[in-house]
């Protein structure tokens, strides 16, 4: 416990980063205050997890013993917390050409983890973030909402925040040993100290529009079923790709869907003479499959078209020269952002929390809050941003050419995502010098990412020869372990390609290939091999087996009680292809509680808008009355 200050740590912002960080610090005995400018529930995107994100929050629970974190790493846990969500069994990608429906040869799919370790999930962040904030009293976290930070200064002994409450208009000074800025794109400390780069120096260059909608049809109601996918297409996160951009569909069990679009600013420059709603509808109308699914959707809250950098640009990328200062640090979403693609925002947050919490807990004991103690967190974060940008920026560039080019760059994401997950299982996540998000600090993978990025961004890139070069680069790294099989993509995909090897319980032979490949990858990177703890991998496998038994037992107990867990597993089962007969849109078997849906929609519509904070350049289209 730090002497001479009001708190050990003050956290600015109470989104998922600020709220979960506060709970974990408090559980470790760190005196913590959270200051929030707005209120809960609030509307914010970042609603989809990936396997490495789920594992990060599960690991964070192991570090800190905050069992409620289960709401952040499993669909059943989310439902037991009373939150709106959806089980995510896969990532579905469909390539759209103007005037042409999506066909099976233009579909790609990658399985997320299946039970018992999975599935991942979609979460209505208004519910999830509020759930964590409501736990503050239980864990002894001090909390002030509707409170604005007006000033900050620090010296070698402490940090001082000047805050003003909207409730009583009073100003006061709060002292702390350390401050964590979790305010996101409008970061108070990044602006105060000029940490943001005027030019983010990132290859990804996109803008976005997004909102929550009702009356969105299931894709399996507008396309023939696809046996290769094995699930309803809406049983995972929907990705519609087209030349110059992509569109997401994140379904919830309330019948609402989060829909957003991000566009390459060079291909789709902003036309401010048209409204967000008009632009969104114009793009939807170009692509028959998208129009069939989204053509009748109705926004339940204003559509947002936004930039996230001070100065009014519509570009959503930003980056910082540094994330550390005297007595403060920026959390990932305050320090940088690439794009919603692959849900890397919450992934970076989970990685940061696992590294920061043990260091801060020890600092609260020994009083050492020096910048150098936290320097490894800055170093790995900068490498992670580079890796994420090169993978995501390369994806955007691939969409300028067509499905084949995209498919072979997509293989890089499969490689990086798989290597990242398995390595995070094997290496303690609190080690900031170890493997990071998107395989930062794994030299051979960093080399591959840079090689693929250089190919796709070569000014002389030509579609056919360039696609061959991408394929050759990926064939080389997969062939040693896999040979012909799940990763043997034809140059021009002629069928649906669905990759399932990472999913527990599926394609056991492919999983063995996967482990063989991973062991070879680790052996090629001595700095990583030195950190691998084989016992962690063995425990992971053993835990999967135990969970199969314990889950069955818990479901049976649930049927005798409130039925929540049993209902969650029933919906997980119902998104398998063939378990429920169509039509699927508004099918009660795929909704949590039909009688409560109107209330859930009203809550979503009335949630406070995080994007309305000062200096955030946004334009909104009004929600349509129904």
XYZ file of C-alpha atoms in Angstrom:
626
model
C 0.000 0.000 0.000
C 1.478 3.333 -1.100
C 1.920 5.953 1.636
C 0.856 9.591 1.496
C -1.717 9.277 -1.292
C -5.474 8.784 -1.440
C -5.204 5.709 -3.672
C -2.565 3.391 -5.028
C -4.075 3.508 -8.511
C -6.632 5.778 -10.145
C -8.182 4.451 -13.350
C -9.753 6.921 -15.769
C -12.573 5.199 -17.656
C -14.799 2.256 -16.737
C -15.177 0.300 -19.957
C -14.118 -3.315 -20.064
C -10.443 -2.399 -19.599
C -10.985 -0.022 -16.681
C -13.622 -2.084 -14.902
C -11.861 -5.455 -15.060
C -8.523 -3.861 -14.174
C -10.100 -2.244 -11.105
C -11.585 -5.524 -9.893
C -8.304 -7.395 -10.310
C -6.194 -4.727 -8.622
C -8.600 -4.438 -5.708
C -8.599 -8.211 -5.247
C -4.797 -8.039 -5.025
C -5.049 -5.440 -2.254
C -4.407 -2.339 -4.366
C -6.478 0.680 -3.267
C -8.272 1.656 -6.463
C -10.494 4.517 -7.635
C -12.282 4.566 -10.996
C -13.326 7.914 -12.470
C -15.908 7.801 -15.271
C -17.027 10.788 -17.338
C -20.252 9.168 -18.458
C -22.490 6.542 -16.940
C -23.595 2.939 -17.297
C -25.085 1.236 -19.166
C -23.279 2.674 -22.166
C -23.153 1.880 -25.874
C -19.771 0.878 -27.264
C -18.567 -1.588 -29.868
C -15.849 -4.207 -29.441
C -18.417 -6.971 -29.002
C -16.691 -10.131 -30.248
C -14.060 -12.345 -28.647
C -11.506 -14.671 -30.229
C -9.912 -17.741 -28.588
C -6.833 -15.844 -27.382
C -9.014 -13.131 -25.840
C -11.120 -15.666 -23.973
C -7.985 -17.388 -22.721
C -6.510 -14.055 -21.574
C -9.475 -13.335 -19.328
C -9.525 -16.905 -18.061
C -5.835 -16.556 -17.234
C -6.528 -13.226 -15.527
C -8.977 -15.008 -13.263
C -6.234 -17.522 -12.380
C -3.898 -14.648 -11.487
C -6.371 -12.676 -9.387
C -9.204 -15.004 -8.315
C -12.063 -12.849 -9.612
C -14.485 -15.624 -10.665
C -16.938 -13.188 -12.242
C -14.414 -12.753 -15.055
C -16.042 -15.920 -16.451
C -18.513 -13.477 -18.006
C -15.631 -12.299 -20.210
C -14.478 -15.683 -21.487
C -17.444 -18.000 -22.031
C -20.982 -17.750 -23.373
C -22.444 -19.721 -20.429
C -20.576 -17.419 -18.040
C -21.923 -14.398 -19.872
C -25.486 -15.673 -19.519
C -25.031 -16.499 -15.841
C -24.030 -12.842 -15.420
C -27.363 -11.810 -16.970
C -25.816 -10.316 -20.126
C -27.053 -10.371 -23.693
C -24.743 -12.281 -26.019
C -24.373 -15.081 -28.554
C -22.212 -18.207 -28.841
C -19.483 -17.820 -31.456
C -18.376 -21.107 -32.969
C -16.580 -19.751 -36.011
C -15.462 -16.831 -38.144
C -17.359 -16.758 -41.463
C -16.104 -14.800 -44.470
C -18.038 -14.283 -47.696
C -16.663 -12.541 -50.779
C -19.131 -10.192 -52.476
C -18.962 -8.938 -56.059
C -21.390 -6.234 -57.210
C -24.612 -7.742 -58.497
C -23.537 -11.328 -57.658
C -24.682 -13.451 -54.686
C -22.125 -15.167 -52.474
C -21.443 -18.692 -53.762
C -19.876 -21.634 -51.866
C -16.506 -21.142 -53.584
C -16.439 -17.601 -52.148
C -16.938 -18.738 -48.542
C -14.161 -19.174 -45.976
C -14.602 -20.344 -42.393
C -12.326 -20.824 -39.406
C -13.629 -22.594 -36.314
C -13.271 -21.010 -32.912
C -12.900 -23.328 -29.938
C -15.721 -25.783 -29.405
C -16.916 -26.847 -25.946
C -15.625 -27.531 -23.408
C -12.986 -24.807 -23.835
C -15.263 -22.766 -26.090
C -17.299 -21.348 -27.547
C -16.210 -17.751 -27.735
C -19.024 -15.224 -27.765
C -20.545 -11.950 -28.808
C -21.427 -9.616 -25.947
C -23.624 -6.573 -25.748
C -21.034 -4.339 -24.138
C -23.674 -2.177 -22.462
C -24.563 -5.264 -20.407
C -21.080 -6.670 -19.889
C -19.319 -3.461 -18.880
C -22.157 -2.554 -16.534
C -22.013 -6.013 -14.948
C -18.366 -5.489 -14.015
C -18.989 -1.968 -12.695
C -21.786 -3.263 -10.457
C -19.202 -5.525 -8.797
C -17.155 -2.565 -7.539
C -18.748 -2.496 -4.053
C -18.132 -6.220 -3.568
C -14.413 -5.832 -4.283
C -13.946 -2.493 -2.546
C -13.370 -0.365 -5.662
C -14.161 3.324 -5.193
C -16.167 4.730 -8.106
C -17.202 8.178 -9.302
C -19.237 8.460 -12.487
C -20.400 11.640 -14.221
C -17.008 13.009 -13.231
C -14.622 14.814 -15.574
C -10.849 14.873 -15.242
C -9.742 18.490 -15.614
C -6.058 18.281 -14.813
C -3.099 16.046 -14.111
C 0.387 16.611 -12.786
C 2.973 14.387 -11.190
C 6.396 14.232 -9.634
C 8.675 11.553 -8.279
C 6.383 10.888 -5.308
C 2.804 10.898 -6.637
C 0.264 11.865 -9.287
C -2.504 14.421 -8.778
C -5.786 14.543 -10.653
C -8.202 17.459 -10.592
C -11.726 16.152 -11.095
C -15.144 17.758 -11.300
C -18.418 16.011 -10.492
C -21.402 16.679 -12.717
C -23.674 15.865 -9.797
C -22.666 18.712 -7.484
C -20.287 20.734 -9.731
C -17.515 20.514 -7.140
C -13.835 20.274 -8.012
C -11.340 18.356 -5.927
C -7.852 16.930 -6.112
C -7.209 13.197 -5.872
C -3.713 11.858 -5.228
C -2.446 8.476 -6.335
C 0.751 6.541 -6.702
C -0.165 5.752 -10.319
C -2.785 6.540 -12.979
C -4.034 4.291 -15.789
C -5.789 5.973 -18.715
C -8.533 3.637 -19.979
C -10.557 6.333 -21.754
C -9.947 5.005 -25.267
C -9.668 7.103 -28.389
C -10.362 10.365 -26.516
C -7.482 9.688 -24.104
C -7.042 12.567 -21.685
C -3.369 11.908 -20.958
C -2.404 11.232 -24.582
C -3.777 14.653 -25.517
C -2.331 16.446 -22.513
C 1.202 15.231 -23.172
C 1.042 15.228 -26.984
C 1.663 11.491 -27.210
C -0.440 10.926 -30.327
C 1.400 10.811 -33.634
C 0.120 13.324 -36.169
C 0.713 10.613 -38.772
C 0.094 7.210 -37.167
C 2.524 5.617 -39.665
C 0.254 2.628 -40.139
C -0.552 0.798 -43.361
C -4.216 0.332 -42.407
C -6.203 3.363 -43.537
C -9.927 2.989 -42.931
C -13.070 4.715 -41.731
C -16.208 3.226 -40.221
C -19.969 3.285 -39.691
C -21.821 1.127 -37.196
C -24.916 0.643 -35.077
C -27.369 -1.847 -33.591
C -30.249 -3.085 -35.741
C -33.297 -5.319 -35.685
C -34.926 -7.230 -38.573
C -31.610 -8.661 -39.789
C -32.140 -11.993 -41.523
C -30.010 -15.052 -40.858
C -27.747 -15.803 -43.820
C -29.049 -19.379 -43.888
C -32.476 -17.910 -44.657
C -31.111 -16.207 -47.797
C -28.424 -18.707 -48.903
C -28.546 -22.515 -49.239
C -27.142 -24.350 -46.176
C -23.417 -25.081 -46.336
C -22.549 -28.509 -44.935
C -18.849 -27.704 -44.947
C -19.383 -24.872 -42.455
C -21.267 -27.280 -40.188
C -23.016 -24.493 -38.292
C -25.435 -21.784 -39.199
C -23.383 -19.023 -40.773
C -24.762 -16.721 -38.076
C -23.380 -19.162 -35.511
C -20.209 -17.083 -35.633
C -19.090 -13.603 -36.552
C -20.155 -12.631 -40.074
C -17.570 -10.950 -42.315
C -18.757 -9.699 -45.707
C -15.745 -8.730 -47.812
C -15.802 -6.666 -51.005
C -13.389 -4.544 -52.984
C -12.229 -1.804 -50.650
C -13.859 -2.844 -47.402
C -15.663 -5.251 -45.152
C -18.842 -5.434 -43.115
C -19.399 -7.207 -39.821
C -22.476 -8.877 -38.423
C -22.420 -9.667 -34.701
C -25.633 -11.347 -33.637
C -27.128 -11.294 -30.125
C -29.639 -13.654 -28.533
C -32.057 -10.726 -28.082
C -32.701 -10.604 -31.833
C -30.534 -7.494 -32.247
C -27.477 -7.455 -34.481
C -24.446 -5.195 -34.378
C -23.678 -4.200 -37.958
C -20.726 -2.116 -39.027
C -18.664 -1.367 -42.065
C -15.082 -0.242 -42.432
C -13.862 1.154 -45.714
C -10.460 1.684 -47.294
C -10.294 5.489 -47.424
C -8.360 5.414 -50.707
C -11.039 3.293 -52.382
C -14.095 4.757 -50.609
C -13.290 8.405 -49.727
C -15.808 10.084 -47.444
C -18.574 12.067 -49.120
C -19.934 14.329 -46.392
C -22.852 15.386 -48.598
C -24.631 12.090 -47.858
C -25.749 10.890 -44.441
C -24.386 7.767 -42.742
C -27.698 5.998 -43.336
C -27.673 6.868 -47.043
C -24.089 5.725 -47.499
C -24.695 2.479 -45.632
C -27.804 1.708 -47.691
C -26.013 2.486 -50.951
C -23.246 -0.014 -50.166
C -25.706 -2.680 -48.987
C -27.679 -2.373 -52.219
C -24.594 -3.197 -54.346
C -24.298 -6.752 -53.062
C -27.291 -9.138 -53.385
C -26.475 -11.413 -50.436
C -25.815 -8.477 -48.152
C -29.025 -6.793 -49.313
C -31.055 -9.962 -48.780
C -29.843 -10.156 -45.166
C -29.650 -6.464 -44.244
C -32.003 -4.754 -46.662
C -34.912 -4.546 -44.204
C -32.909 -3.873 -41.052
C -33.991 -1.029 -38.790
C -31.584 0.836 -36.474
C -32.580 0.805 -32.819
C -30.206 3.678 -32.041
C -28.428 6.282 -34.184
C -25.976 5.048 -36.813
C -22.505 6.424 -36.114
C -19.968 7.431 -38.736
C -16.886 8.403 -36.851
C -13.222 9.231 -36.812
C -11.168 8.545 -33.713
C -8.328 11.009 -33.943
C -8.392 14.570 -32.685
C -8.429 17.024 -35.566
C -11.613 15.889 -37.284
C -10.286 13.257 -39.710
C -12.556 10.343 -40.556
C -9.652 7.897 -40.258
C -10.056 5.529 -37.314
C -6.393 4.575 -36.899
C -4.223 6.278 -34.316
C -0.934 5.554 -32.576
C 1.289 7.046 -29.904
C 4.987 7.715 -29.625
C 4.906 6.437 -26.043
C 2.397 4.945 -23.612
C 4.355 5.750 -20.454
C 4.916 8.927 -18.516
C 5.833 9.891 -14.997
C 3.360 8.029 -12.797
C 0.987 6.996 -15.603
C 0.388 4.525 -18.429
C -2.070 4.378 -21.331
C -4.108 1.195 -21.694
C -4.105 -0.233 -25.248
C -7.214 1.454 -26.638
C -5.993 4.803 -25.309
C -2.627 4.261 -27.001
C -3.529 2.910 -30.422
C -6.191 1.426 -32.648
C -6.071 -0.339 -36.003
C -9.502 -1.605 -37.112
C -12.365 -3.755 -35.781
C -11.201 -6.603 -38.050
C -10.240 -9.686 -35.998
C -11.388 -8.013 -32.759
C -7.879 -6.987 -31.755
C -8.944 -4.138 -29.448
C -10.196 -6.353 -26.630
C -7.456 -8.889 -27.434
C -4.767 -6.255 -26.762
C -6.614 -5.239 -23.599
C -6.591 -8.773 -22.196
C -2.878 -9.140 -22.868
C -2.149 -5.793 -21.186
C -4.155 -6.658 -18.070
C -2.257 -9.898 -17.494
C 1.050 -8.037 -17.638
C 0.066 -4.908 -15.722
C -1.782 -6.343 -12.731
C 1.140 -8.346 -11.215
C 3.562 -5.422 -11.672
C 1.161 -2.908 -10.131
C 0.334 -5.203 -7.225
C 4.033 -5.550 -6.434
C 4.594 -1.796 -6.854
C 1.864 -1.129 -4.298
C 3.917 -3.218 -1.847
C 7.439 -1.947 -2.517
C 6.599 1.588 -3.684
C 8.514 1.359 -6.974
C 6.302 2.964 -9.627
C 9.198 3.983 -11.875
C 8.780 4.220 -15.638
C 11.471 1.604 -16.185
C 9.518 -0.956 -14.198
C 6.669 -0.656 -16.709
C 8.879 -0.201 -19.789
C 8.529 -3.824 -21.007
C 4.762 -3.259 -21.364
C 5.408 -0.356 -23.715
C 8.001 -2.292 -25.713
C 5.795 -5.305 -26.368
C 2.740 -3.146 -27.093
C 4.573 -1.268 -29.840
C 5.575 -4.565 -31.458
C 2.014 -5.854 -31.145
C 0.622 -2.777 -32.890
C 3.081 -3.317 -35.724
C 2.053 -6.957 -36.159
C -1.680 -6.223 -36.005
C -1.325 -3.382 -38.500
C 0.646 -5.461 -40.965
C -1.862 -8.330 -40.883
C -4.958 -6.096 -40.982
C -3.500 -3.549 -43.412
C -2.510 -6.385 -45.735
C -6.054 -7.740 -45.612
C -7.423 -4.373 -46.711
C -4.919 -4.236 -49.552
C -5.823 -7.783 -50.649
C -9.465 -6.749 -51.055
C -8.473 -4.395 -53.852
C -7.826 -7.435 -56.057
C -10.364 -10.175 -55.378
C -11.251 -13.335 -53.517
C -8.178 -15.400 -54.446
C -5.735 -12.736 -53.275
C -7.751 -12.258 -50.112
C -7.902 -16.016 -49.409
C -4.135 -16.415 -49.507
C -3.494 -13.402 -47.298
C -6.219 -14.736 -44.972
C -4.019 -17.796 -44.463
C -1.542 -15.513 -42.678
C -4.191 -14.661 -40.087
C -4.893 -18.395 -39.588
C -1.193 -19.001 -39.025
C -0.708 -16.055 -36.688
C -3.912 -16.695 -34.725
C -3.166 -20.386 -34.237
C 0.457 -19.827 -33.230
C -0.609 -17.059 -30.859
C -3.197 -19.179 -29.051
C -1.045 -22.264 -28.557
C 1.950 -20.236 -27.442
C -0.109 -18.219 -24.959
C -1.296 -21.494 -23.432
C 2.321 -22.633 -23.044
C 3.979 -19.420 -21.800
C 3.043 -17.383 -18.693
C 1.090 -14.393 -19.959
C 2.367 -11.996 -17.304
C 5.804 -12.103 -18.960
C 5.975 -8.935 -21.082
C 9.153 -10.151 -22.773
C 7.416 -13.294 -23.986
C 5.217 -13.909 -27.045
C 2.603 -11.223 -27.548
C -0.534 -10.489 -29.513
C -0.292 -11.584 -33.160
C 2.988 -13.331 -32.296
C 4.981 -10.234 -31.429
C 8.336 -11.397 -29.998
C 8.273 -14.630 -32.013
C 11.034 -13.872 -34.550
C 10.120 -16.368 -37.272
C 6.467 -15.286 -37.270
C 7.384 -11.605 -37.255
C 9.556 -12.317 -40.310
C 6.671 -14.069 -42.077
C 4.253 -11.228 -41.320
C 6.676 -8.641 -42.691
C 7.344 -10.784 -45.781
C 3.640 -11.131 -46.608
C 3.080 -7.440 -45.955
C 5.944 -6.510 -48.282
C 4.505 -8.706 -51.051
C 1.007 -7.241 -50.924
C 2.242 -3.641 -50.639
C 4.841 -3.936 -53.399
C 4.036 -1.087 -55.863
C 4.601 -3.602 -58.675
C 2.057 -6.097 -57.220
C 0.003 -7.699 -59.987
C -3.036 -9.806 -59.107
C -2.121 -13.196 -60.577
C 1.625 -13.230 -59.978
C 1.237 -11.491 -56.628
C -1.328 -14.031 -55.455
C 1.053 -16.834 -56.452
C 3.763 -15.194 -54.359
C 1.436 -15.002 -51.345
C 0.462 -18.651 -51.795
C 4.095 -19.739 -52.098
C 5.051 -17.893 -48.901
C 2.275 -19.569 -46.929
C 2.786 -23.005 -48.520
C 6.393 -22.920 -47.357
C 5.555 -22.434 -43.672
C 2.726 -24.969 -43.587
C 4.136 -27.780 -45.755
C 6.709 -29.058 -43.258
C 4.000 -30.318 -40.915
C 0.756 -30.454 -42.819
C 1.442 -31.428 -46.406
C -1.780 -31.794 -48.392
C -4.715 -31.148 -46.127
C -6.632 -28.340 -44.463
C -4.069 -25.675 -45.373
C -3.466 -26.810 -48.958
C -5.391 -23.976 -50.600
C -5.714 -23.998 -54.407
C -4.542 -20.849 -56.132
C -8.138 -20.082 -57.121
C -10.439 -21.482 -54.398
C -13.078 -23.687 -56.034
C -14.949 -24.728 -52.902
C -15.765 -23.574 -49.395
C -12.628 -23.734 -47.285
C -13.374 -24.371 -43.615
C -10.398 -24.782 -41.287
C -11.232 -26.687 -38.094
C -7.980 -27.942 -36.591
C -7.799 -25.621 -33.588
C -11.281 -26.474 -32.348
C -11.221 -28.957 -29.491
C -13.137 -32.112 -30.331
C -12.907 -31.644 -34.104
C -10.602 -33.294 -36.619
C -8.256 -35.020 -34.157
C -5.733 -35.904 -36.870
C -5.564 -32.270 -37.914
C -4.971 -31.277 -34.295
C -1.967 -33.608 -34.152
C -0.617 -31.971 -37.290
C -1.242 -28.641 -35.630
C 0.731 -29.564 -32.499
C 3.560 -30.955 -34.633
C 3.722 -27.705 -36.572
C 3.604 -25.646 -33.357
C 6.451 -27.617 -31.762
C 8.567 -27.052 -34.877
C 7.765 -23.347 -34.795
C 8.768 -23.088 -31.132
C 11.998 -25.019 -31.771
C 12.897 -22.518 -34.486
C 12.650 -19.679 -31.961
C 15.028 -20.341 -29.028
C 13.884 -17.253 -27.108
C 10.349 -18.643 -27.134
C 11.376 -22.239 -26.456
C 13.164 -21.091 -23.311
C 9.890 -19.730 -21.926
C 7.609 -22.639 -22.824
C 6.301 -24.622 -19.859
C 5.282 -28.037 -21.142
C 3.284 -28.671 -17.995
C 0.964 -25.799 -18.899
C 0.084 -27.488 -22.203
C -0.508 -30.804 -20.421
C -2.727 -29.093 -17.862
C -4.673 -27.393 -20.658
C -5.396 -30.757 -22.292
C -6.307 -32.348 -18.948
C -8.579 -29.435 -18.069
C -10.445 -29.847 -21.362
C -11.226 -33.446 -20.441
C -12.351 -32.513 -16.947
C -14.625 -29.769 -18.271
C -16.485 -32.171 -20.524
C -17.573 -34.058 -17.415
C -18.154 -31.032 -15.182
C -20.163 -29.209 -17.862
C -22.546 -32.137 -18.233
C -22.989 -32.266 -14.478
C -23.547 -28.501 -14.263
C -26.164 -28.583 -17.021
C -28.103 -31.293 -15.204
C -27.986 -29.275 -11.979
C -29.107 -26.200 -13.897
C -32.224 -27.974 -15.138
C -33.218 -28.499 -11.508
C -32.608 -24.853 -10.690
C -32.776 -21.578 -12.677
C -32.105 -23.309 -16.012
C -29.710 -20.589 -17.217
C -26.731 -22.837 -17.890
C -28.916 -25.493 -19.516
C -30.501 -22.885 -21.802
C -27.065 -21.500 -22.749
C -25.828 -24.941 -23.800
C -29.069 -25.551 -25.696
C -28.521 -22.437 -27.803
C -24.897 -23.498 -28.360
C -26.238 -26.803 -29.698
C -28.991 -25.147 -31.742
C -26.584 -23.169 -33.925
C -25.231 -26.447 -35.327
C -26.505 -27.014 -38.827
C -29.538 -29.308 -38.791
C -30.415 -28.937 -35.109
C -33.140 -26.346 -35.772
C -35.356 -26.148 -38.820
C -35.606 -22.828 -40.645
C -36.619 -20.141 -41.004
C -34.011 -19.087 -38.456
C -34.711 -15.370 -38.240
C -36.723 -14.676 -35.053
C -36.843 -18.406 -34.325
C -37.537 -18.834 -30.562
C -35.022 -21.691 -30.450
C -32.307 -19.133 -31.244
C -33.493 -16.379 -28.895
C -32.881 -16.202 -25.171
C -36.249 -14.968 -23.941
C -38.760 -13.704 -26.474
C -40.892 -11.963 -23.842
C -37.883 -9.889 -22.680
C -36.642 -8.833 -26.113
C -38.579 -5.568 -26.270
C -37.064 -4.557 -22.943
C -33.575 -5.461 -24.143
C -34.044 -3.427 -27.318
C -35.194 -0.417 -25.292
C -32.170 -0.726 -22.997
C -29.827 -0.813 -26.001
C -31.519 2.216 -27.550
C -31.256 4.189 -24.304
C -27.658 3.347 -23.389
C -25.328 6.321 -22.959
C -23.207 6.835 -26.071
C -19.481 6.535 -25.347
C -18.823 8.118 -28.745
C -20.584 11.345 -27.703
C -17.712 12.453 -25.500
C -16.084 15.800 -26.125
C -13.902 16.264 -29.229
C -14.942 12.998 -30.843
C -15.829 13.945 -34.438
C -18.956 11.981 -35.218
C -21.998 12.286 -37.379
C -25.159 10.367 -36.679
C -28.208 9.260 -38.575
C -31.376 9.176 -36.467
C -32.924 5.865 -35.574
C -36.061 5.182 -37.565
C -39.346 5.098 -35.741
C -41.275 1.878 -36.025
